[in-house]
JSON list of C-alpha atoms in Angstrom, two decimals:
[
{"chain": "A", "resi": 15, "resn": "MET", "atom": "CA", "xyz": [0.00, 0.00, 0.00]},
{"chain": "A", "resi": 16, "resn": "ASN", "atom": "CA", "xyz": [1.43, 3.39, -0.92]},
{"chain": "A", "resi": 17, "resn": "ASP", "atom": "CA", "xyz": [1.34, 6.47, 1.30]},
{"chain": "A", "resi": 18, "resn": "THR", "atom": "CA", "xyz": [-1.56, 8.12, -0.51]},
{"chain": "A", "resi": 19, "resn": "ALA", "atom": "CA", "xyz": [-3.70, 4.98, -0.42]},
{"chain": "A", "resi": 20, "resn": "GLY", "atom": "CA", "xyz": [-2.96, 4.53, 3.28]},
{"chain": "A", "resi": 21, "resn": "ALA", "atom": "CA", "xyz": [-3.75, 8.16, 4.06]},
{"chain": "A", "resi": 22, "resn": "LEU", "atom": "CA", "xyz": [-6.97, 7.92, 2.08]},
{"chain": "A", "resi": 23, "resn": "ARG", "atom": "CA", "xyz": [-7.97, 4.75, 3.96]},
{"chain": "A", "resi": 24, "resn": "THR", "atom": "CA", "xyz": [-7.18, 6.33, 7.33]},
{"chain": "A", "resi": 25, "resn": "THR", "atom": "CA", "xyz": [-9.09, 9.50, 6.45]},
{"chain": "A", "resi": 26, "resn": "SER", "atom": "CA", "xyz": [-12.07, 7.51, 5.21]},
{"chain": "A", "resi": 27, "resn": "ASP", "atom": "CA", "xyz": [-12.10, 5.33, 8.35]},
{"chain": "A", "resi": 28, "resn": "THR", "atom": "CA", "xyz": [-11.93, 8.41, 10.56]},
{"chain": "A", "resi": 29, "resn": "LEU", "atom": "CA", "xyz": [-14.70, 10.11, 8.62]},
{"chain": "A", "resi": 30, "resn": "LEU", "atom": "CA", "xyz": [-17.01, 7.09, 8.86]},
{"chain": "A", "resi": 31, "resn": "ARG", "atom": "CA", "xyz": [-16.31, 6.65, 12.57]},
{"chain": "A", "resi": 32, "resn": "ASP", "atom": "CA", "xyz": [-16.89, 10.34, 13.30]},
{"chain": "A", "resi": 33, "resn": "LEU", "atom": "CA", "xyz": [-20.16, 10.30, 11.35]},
{"chain": "A", "resi": 34, "resn": "GLU", "atom": "CA", "xyz": [-21.31, 7.27, 13.33]},
{"chain": "A", "resi": 35, "resn": "VAL", "atom": "CA", "xyz": [-20.42, 8.91, 16.65]},
{"chain": "A", "resi": 36, "resn": "LEU", "atom": "CA", "xyz": [-22.00, 12.18, 15.55]},
{"chain": "A", "resi": 37, "resn": "SER", "atom": "CA", "xyz": [-25.24, 10.33, 14.85]},
{"chain": "A", "resi": 38, "resn": "GLU", "atom": "CA", "xyz": [-25.13, 8.51, 18.20]},
{"chain": "A", "resi": 39, "resn": "ILE", "atom": "CA", "xyz": [-24.48, 11.68, 20.19]},
{"chain": "A", "resi": 40, "resn": "GLU", "atom": "CA", "xyz": [-27.16, 13.60, 18.29]},
{"chain": "A", "resi": 41, "resn": "ASP", "atom": "CA", "xyz": [-29.66, 10.80, 19.02]},
{"chain": "A", "resi": 42, "resn": "GLU", "atom": "CA", "xyz": [-28.70, 10.93, 22.70]},
{"chain": "A", "resi": 43, "resn": "LYS", "atom": "CA", "xyz": [-29.02, 14.73, 22.75]},
{"chain": "A", "resi": 44, "resn": "ARG", "atom": "CA", "xyz": [-32.52, 14.58, 21.27]},
{"chain": "A", "resi": 45, "resn": "SER", "atom": "CA", "xyz": [-33.76, 12.53, 24.23]},
{"chain": "A", "resi": 46, "resn": "ILE", "atom": "CA", "xyz": [-32.53, 14.91, 26.94]},
{"chain": "A", "resi": 47, "resn": "GLU", "atom": "CA", "xyz": [-34.92, 17.31, 28.63]},
{"chain": "A", "resi": 48, "resn": "PRO", "atom": "CA", "xyz": [-34.31, 21.06, 28.30]},
{"chain": "A", "resi": 49, "resn": "GLY", "atom": "CA", "xyz": [-32.41, 22.39, 31.29]},
{"chain": "A", "resi": 50, "resn": "ASP", "atom": "CA", "xyz": [-30.31, 19.25, 31.73]},
{"chain": "A", "resi": 51, "resn": "PRO", "atom": "CA", "xyz": [-26.64, 20.36, 31.73]},
{"chain": "A", "resi": 52, "resn": "ARG", "atom": "CA", "xyz": [-25.74, 17.34, 29.61]},
{"chain": "A", "resi": 53, "resn": "LEU", "atom": "CA", "xyz": [-27.69, 18.91, 26.75]},
{"chain": "A", "resi": 54, "resn": "VAL", "atom": "CA", "xyz": [-25.11, 21.71, 26.49]},
{"chain": "A", "resi": 55, "resn": "GLU", "atom": "CA", "xyz": [-22.23, 19.26, 26.86]},
{"chain": "A", "resi": 56, "resn": "LEU", "atom": "CA", "xyz": [-23.57, 17.02, 24.10]},
{"chain": "A", "resi": 57, "resn": "ALA", "atom": "CA", "xyz": [-24.31, 20.00, 21.83]},
{"chain": "A", "resi": 58, "resn": "ALA", "atom": "CA", "xyz": [-20.70, 21.14, 22.22]},
{"chain": "A", "resi": 59, "resn": "ARG", "atom": "CA", "xyz": [-19.49, 17.64, 21.36]},
{"chain": "A", "resi": 60, "resn": "VAL", "atom": "CA", "xyz": [-21.72, 17.56, 18.26]},
{"chain": "A", "resi": 61, "resn": "GLU", "atom": "CA", "xyz": [-20.20, 20.86, 17.17]},
{"chain": "A", "resi": 62, "resn": "GLU", "atom": "CA", "xyz": [-16.64, 19.53, 17.69]},
{"chain": "A", "resi": 63, "resn": "LEU", "atom": "CA", "xyz": [-17.38, 16.37, 15.75]},
{"chain": "A", "resi": 64, "resn": "ALA", "atom": "CA", "xyz": [-19.05, 18.27, 12.92]},
{"chain": "A", "resi": 65, "resn": "ALA", "atom": "CA", "xyz": [-15.93, 20.44, 12.58]},
{"chain": "A", "resi": 66, "resn": "ARG", "atom": "CA", "xyz": [-13.78, 17.30, 12.54]},
{"chain": "A", "resi": 67, "resn": "VAL", "atom": "CA", "xyz": [-16.02, 15.75, 9.86]},
{"chain": "A", "resi": 68, "resn": "LEU", "atom": "CA", "xyz": [-15.65, 18.88, 7.75]},
{"chain": "A", "resi": 69, "resn": "ASP", "atom": "CA", "xyz": [-11.85, 18.79, 8.13]},
{"chain": "A", "resi": 70, "resn": "SER", "atom": "CA", "xyz": [-11.73, 15.08, 7.25]},
{"chain": "A", "resi": 71, "resn": "SER", "atom": "CA", "xyz": [-13.92, 15.58, 4.19]},
{"chain": "A", "resi": 72, "resn": "ARG", "atom": "CA", "xyz": [-11.64, 18.36, 2.97]},
{"chain": "A", "resi": 73, "resn": "ARG", "atom": "CA", "xyz": [-8.58, 16.15, 3.54]},
{"chain": "A", "resi": 74, "resn": "GLN", "atom": "CA", "xyz": [-10.28, 13.30, 1.71]},
{"chain": "A", "resi": 75, "resn": "ARG", "atom": "CA", "xyz": [-11.06, 15.52, -1.27]},
{"chain": "A", "resi": 76, "resn": "THR", "atom": "CA", "xyz": [-7.42, 16.62, -1.48]},
{"chain": "A", "resi": 77, "resn": "LEU", "atom": "CA", "xyz": [-6.25, 13.01, -1.29]},
{"chain": "A", "resi": 78, "resn": "THR", "atom": "CA", "xyz": [-8.71, 11.81, -3.92]},
{"chain": "A", "resi": 79, "resn": "GLU", "atom": "CA", "xyz": [-7.61, 14.58, -6.26]},
{"chain": "A", "resi": 80, "resn": "SER", "atom": "CA", "xyz": [-4.01, 13.43, -5.76]},
{"chain": "A", "resi": 81, "resn": "VAL", "atom": "CA", "xyz": [-4.96, 9.80, -6.40]},
{"chain": "A", "resi": 82, "resn": "HIS", "atom": "CA", "xyz": [-6.85, 10.81, -9.53]},
{"chain": "A", "resi": 83, "resn": "ARG", "atom": "CA", "xyz": [-3.80, 12.68, -10.86]},
{"chain": "A", "resi": 84, "resn": "GLN", "atom": "CA", "xyz": [-1.56, 9.68, -10.10]},
{"chain": "A", "resi": 85, "resn": "VAL", "atom": "CA", "xyz": [-3.86, 7.28, -11.92]},
{"chain": "A", "resi": 86, "resn": "GLU", "atom": "CA", "xyz": [-4.36, 9.62, -14.89]},
{"chain": "A", "resi": 87, "resn": "ALA", "atom": "CA", "xyz": [-0.58, 10.02, -15.22]},
{"chain": "A", "resi": 88, "resn": "GLY", "atom": "CA", "xyz": [-0.06, 6.26, -14.99]},
{"chain": "A", "resi": 89, "resn": "LEU", "atom": "CA", "xyz": [2.35, 6.65, -12.10]},
{"chain": "A", "resi": 90, "resn": "PRO", "atom": "CA", "xyz": [3.59, 3.39, -10.56]},
{"chain": "A", "resi": 91, "resn": "GLU", "atom": "CA", "xyz": [2.77, 4.64, -7.05]},
{"chain": "A", "resi": 92, "resn": "ALA", "atom": "CA", "xyz": [-0.88, 5.20, -7.97]},
{"chain": "A", "resi": 93, "resn": "PRO", "atom": "CA", "xyz": [-3.25, 3.14, -5.82]},
{"chain": "A", "resi": 94, "resn": "THR", "atom": "CA", "xyz": [-4.73, 0.14, -7.61]},
{"chain": "A", "resi": 95, "resn": "THR", "atom": "CA", "xyz": [-7.49, -0.82, -5.17]},
{"chain": "A", "resi": 96, "resn": "SER", "atom": "CA", "xyz": [-10.53, 0.87, -3.67]},
{"chain": "A", "resi": 97, "resn": "ILE", "atom": "CA", "xyz": [-10.43, 2.50, -0.26]},
{"chain": "A", "resi": 98, "resn": "GLU", "atom": "CA", "xyz": [-12.33, -0.47, 1.21]},
{"chain": "A", "resi": 99, "resn": "ALA", "atom": "CA", "xyz": [-9.86, -2.95, -0.28]},
{"chain": "A", "resi": 100, "resn": "THR", "atom": "CA", "xyz": [-6.87, -1.08, 1.17]},
{"chain": "A", "resi": 101, "resn": "PRO", "atom": "CA", "xyz": [-6.23, -2.82, 4.49]},
{"chain": "A", "resi": 102, "resn": "ARG", "atom": "CA", "xyz": [-4.70, -1.29, 7.60]},
{"chain": "A", "resi": 103, "resn": "ALA", "atom": "CA", "xyz": [-1.96, -3.19, 9.41]},
{"chain": "A", "resi": 104, "resn": "MET", "atom": "CA", "xyz": [-3.34, -5.47, 12.13]},
{"chain": "A", "resi": 105, "resn": "ALA", "atom": "CA", "xyz": [-0.84, -4.02, 14.63]},
{"chain": "A", "resi": 106, "resn": "THR", "atom": "CA", "xyz": [-2.20, -0.52, 13.95]},
{"chain": "A", "resi": 107, "resn": "ILE", "atom": "CA", "xyz": [-5.78, -1.66, 14.43]},
{"chain": "A", "resi": 108, "resn": "LEU", "atom": "CA", "xyz": [-4.89, -3.51, 17.63]},
{"chain": "A", "resi": 109, "resn": "ALA", "atom": "CA", "xyz": [-3.02, -0.52, 19.06]},
{"chain": "A", "resi": 110, "resn": "GLU", "atom": "CA", "xyz": [-5.98, 1.76, 18.33]},
{"chain": "A", "resi": 111, "resn": "TRP", "atom": "CA", "xyz": [-8.36, -0.78, 19.86]},
{"chain": "A", "resi": 112, "resn": "ARG", "atom": "CA", "xyz": [-6.28, -1.09, 23.05]},
{"chain": "A", "resi": 113, "resn": "ASP", "atom": "CA", "xyz": [-6.00, 2.68, 23.36]},
{"chain": "A", "resi": 114, "resn": "GLY", "atom": "CA", "xyz": [-9.77, 2.92, 22.97]},
{"chain": "A", "resi": 115, "resn": "GLU", "atom": "CA", "xyz": [-10.34, 0.32, 25.69]},
{"chain": "A", "resi": 116, "resn": "ARG", "atom": "CA", "xyz": [-8.11, 2.30, 28.08]},
{"chain": "A", "resi": 117, "resn": "ARG", "atom": "CA", "xyz": [-9.92, 5.55, 27.26]},
{"chain": "A", "resi": 118, "resn": "LEU", "atom": "CA", "xyz": [-13.29, 3.86, 27.70]},
{"chain": "A", "resi": 119, "resn": "ALA", "atom": "CA", "xyz": [-12.32, 2.54, 31.13]},
{"chain": "A", "resi": 120, "resn": "ALA", "atom": "CA", "xyz": [-11.33, 6.07, 32.18]},
{"chain": "A", "resi": 121, "resn": "ALA", "atom": "CA", "xyz": [-14.40, 7.80, 30.72]},
{"chain": "A", "resi": 122, "resn": "GLU", "atom": "CA", "xyz": [-17.47, 8.64, 32.74]},
{"chain": "A", "resi": 123, "resn": "PRO", "atom": "CA", "xyz": [-20.26, 6.25, 31.70]},
{"chain": "A", "resi": 124, "resn": "GLY", "atom": "CA", "xyz": [-22.77, 7.93, 29.41]},
{"chain": "A", "resi": 125, "resn": "SER", "atom": "CA", "xyz": [-20.52, 10.92, 28.73]},
{"chain": "A", "resi": 126, "resn": "PRO", "atom": "CA", "xyz": [-19.91, 12.13, 25.18]},
{"chain": "A", "resi": 127, "resn": "GLU", "atom": "CA", "xyz": [-16.36, 10.79, 25.46]},
{"chain": "A", "resi": 128, "resn": "ALA", "atom": "CA", "xyz": [-17.67, 7.37, 26.50]},
{"chain": "A", "resi": 129, "resn": "ILE", "atom": "CA", "xyz": [-20.16, 7.29, 23.62]},
{"chain": "A", "resi": 130, "resn": "GLU", "atom": "CA", "xyz": [-17.45, 8.26, 21.14]},
{"chain": "A", "resi": 131, "resn": "THR", "atom": "CA", "xyz": [-14.95, 5.80, 22.56]},
{"chain": "A", "resi": 132, "resn": "GLU", "atom": "CA", "xyz": [-17.46, 2.93, 22.57]},
{"chain": "A", "resi": 133, "resn": "ALA", "atom": "CA", "xyz": [-17.99, 3.50, 18.84]},
{"chain": "A", "resi": 134, "resn": "LEU", "atom": "CA", "xyz": [-14.22, 3.51, 18.28]},
{"chain": "A", "resi": 135, "resn": "VAL", "atom": "CA", "xyz": [-13.76, 0.28, 20.23]},
{"chain": "A", "resi": 136, "resn": "GLU", "atom": "CA", "xyz": [-16.58, -1.46, 18.35]},
{"chain": "A", "resi": 137, "resn": "SER", "atom": "CA", "xyz": [-15.23, -0.27, 15.02]},
{"chain": "A", "resi": 138, "resn": "CYS", "atom": "CA", "xyz": [-11.71, -1.48, 15.84]},
{"chain": "A", "resi": 139, "resn": "ARG", "atom": "CA", "xyz": [-13.01, -4.81, 17.10]},
{"chain": "A", "resi": 140, "resn": "ALA", "atom": "CA", "xyz": [-14.92, -5.42, 13.87]},
{"chain": "A", "resi": 141, "resn": "GLU", "atom": "CA", "xyz": [-12.03, -4.24, 11.69]},
{"chain": "A", "resi": 142, "resn": "TYR", "atom": "CA", "xyz": [-9.55, -6.44, 13.57]},
{"chain": "A", "resi": 143, "resn": "ARG", "atom": "CA", "xyz": [-11.86, -9.45, 13.16]},
{"chain": "A", "resi": 144, "resn": "ARG", "atom": "CA", "xyz": [-12.07, -8.84, 9.40]},
{"chain": "A", "resi": 145, "resn": "ALA", "atom": "CA", "xyz": [-8.29, -8.42, 9.13]},
{"chain": "A", "resi": 146, "resn": "TYR", "atom": "CA", "xyz": [-7.69, -11.56, 11.21]},
{"chain": "A", "resi": 147, "resn": "ASP", "atom": "CA", "xyz": [-10.11, -13.60, 9.11]},
{"chain": "A", "resi": 148, "resn": "ALA", "atom": "CA", "xyz": [-8.50, -12.32, 5.89]},
{"chain": "A", "resi": 149, "resn": "ALA", "atom": "CA", "xyz": [-5.02, -13.21, 7.16]},
{"chain": "A", "resi": 150, "resn": "ASP", "atom": "CA", "xyz": [-6.25, -16.64, 8.26]},
{"chain": "A", "resi": 151, "resn": "ARG", "atom": "CA", "xyz": [-7.59, -17.34, 4.75]},
{"chain": "A", "resi": 152, "resn": "ARG", "atom": "CA", "xyz": [-4.21, -16.65, 3.15]}
]
């Protein structure tokens, strides 16, 4: 995997995870009564995540433009597989998963950080399982 393909995969993964967390936190926020201080906390987290999604989408556009130019020019370093087919290293996934588990253990249950970290942990767990199964089939 070349650097551009890896960066595109990482950016896409981050974007999907942030969108998932954004949806979960927004759903949580909708169920909270006015006047509950968590409403303000969750609204602030939604705003932070939305800004991160915007940044990631801009980064992804820049990367896809670079990939397009590489492919059009027939450069040998041009990616040859889709974003989905570009795997991350199992060690990277595992490290991210472990870090997420530590952050989850330290987070206050039900907090925006806990909700976000739970989504990260679940995403890493599923990705690691897919990577493990793919490696086992080889």
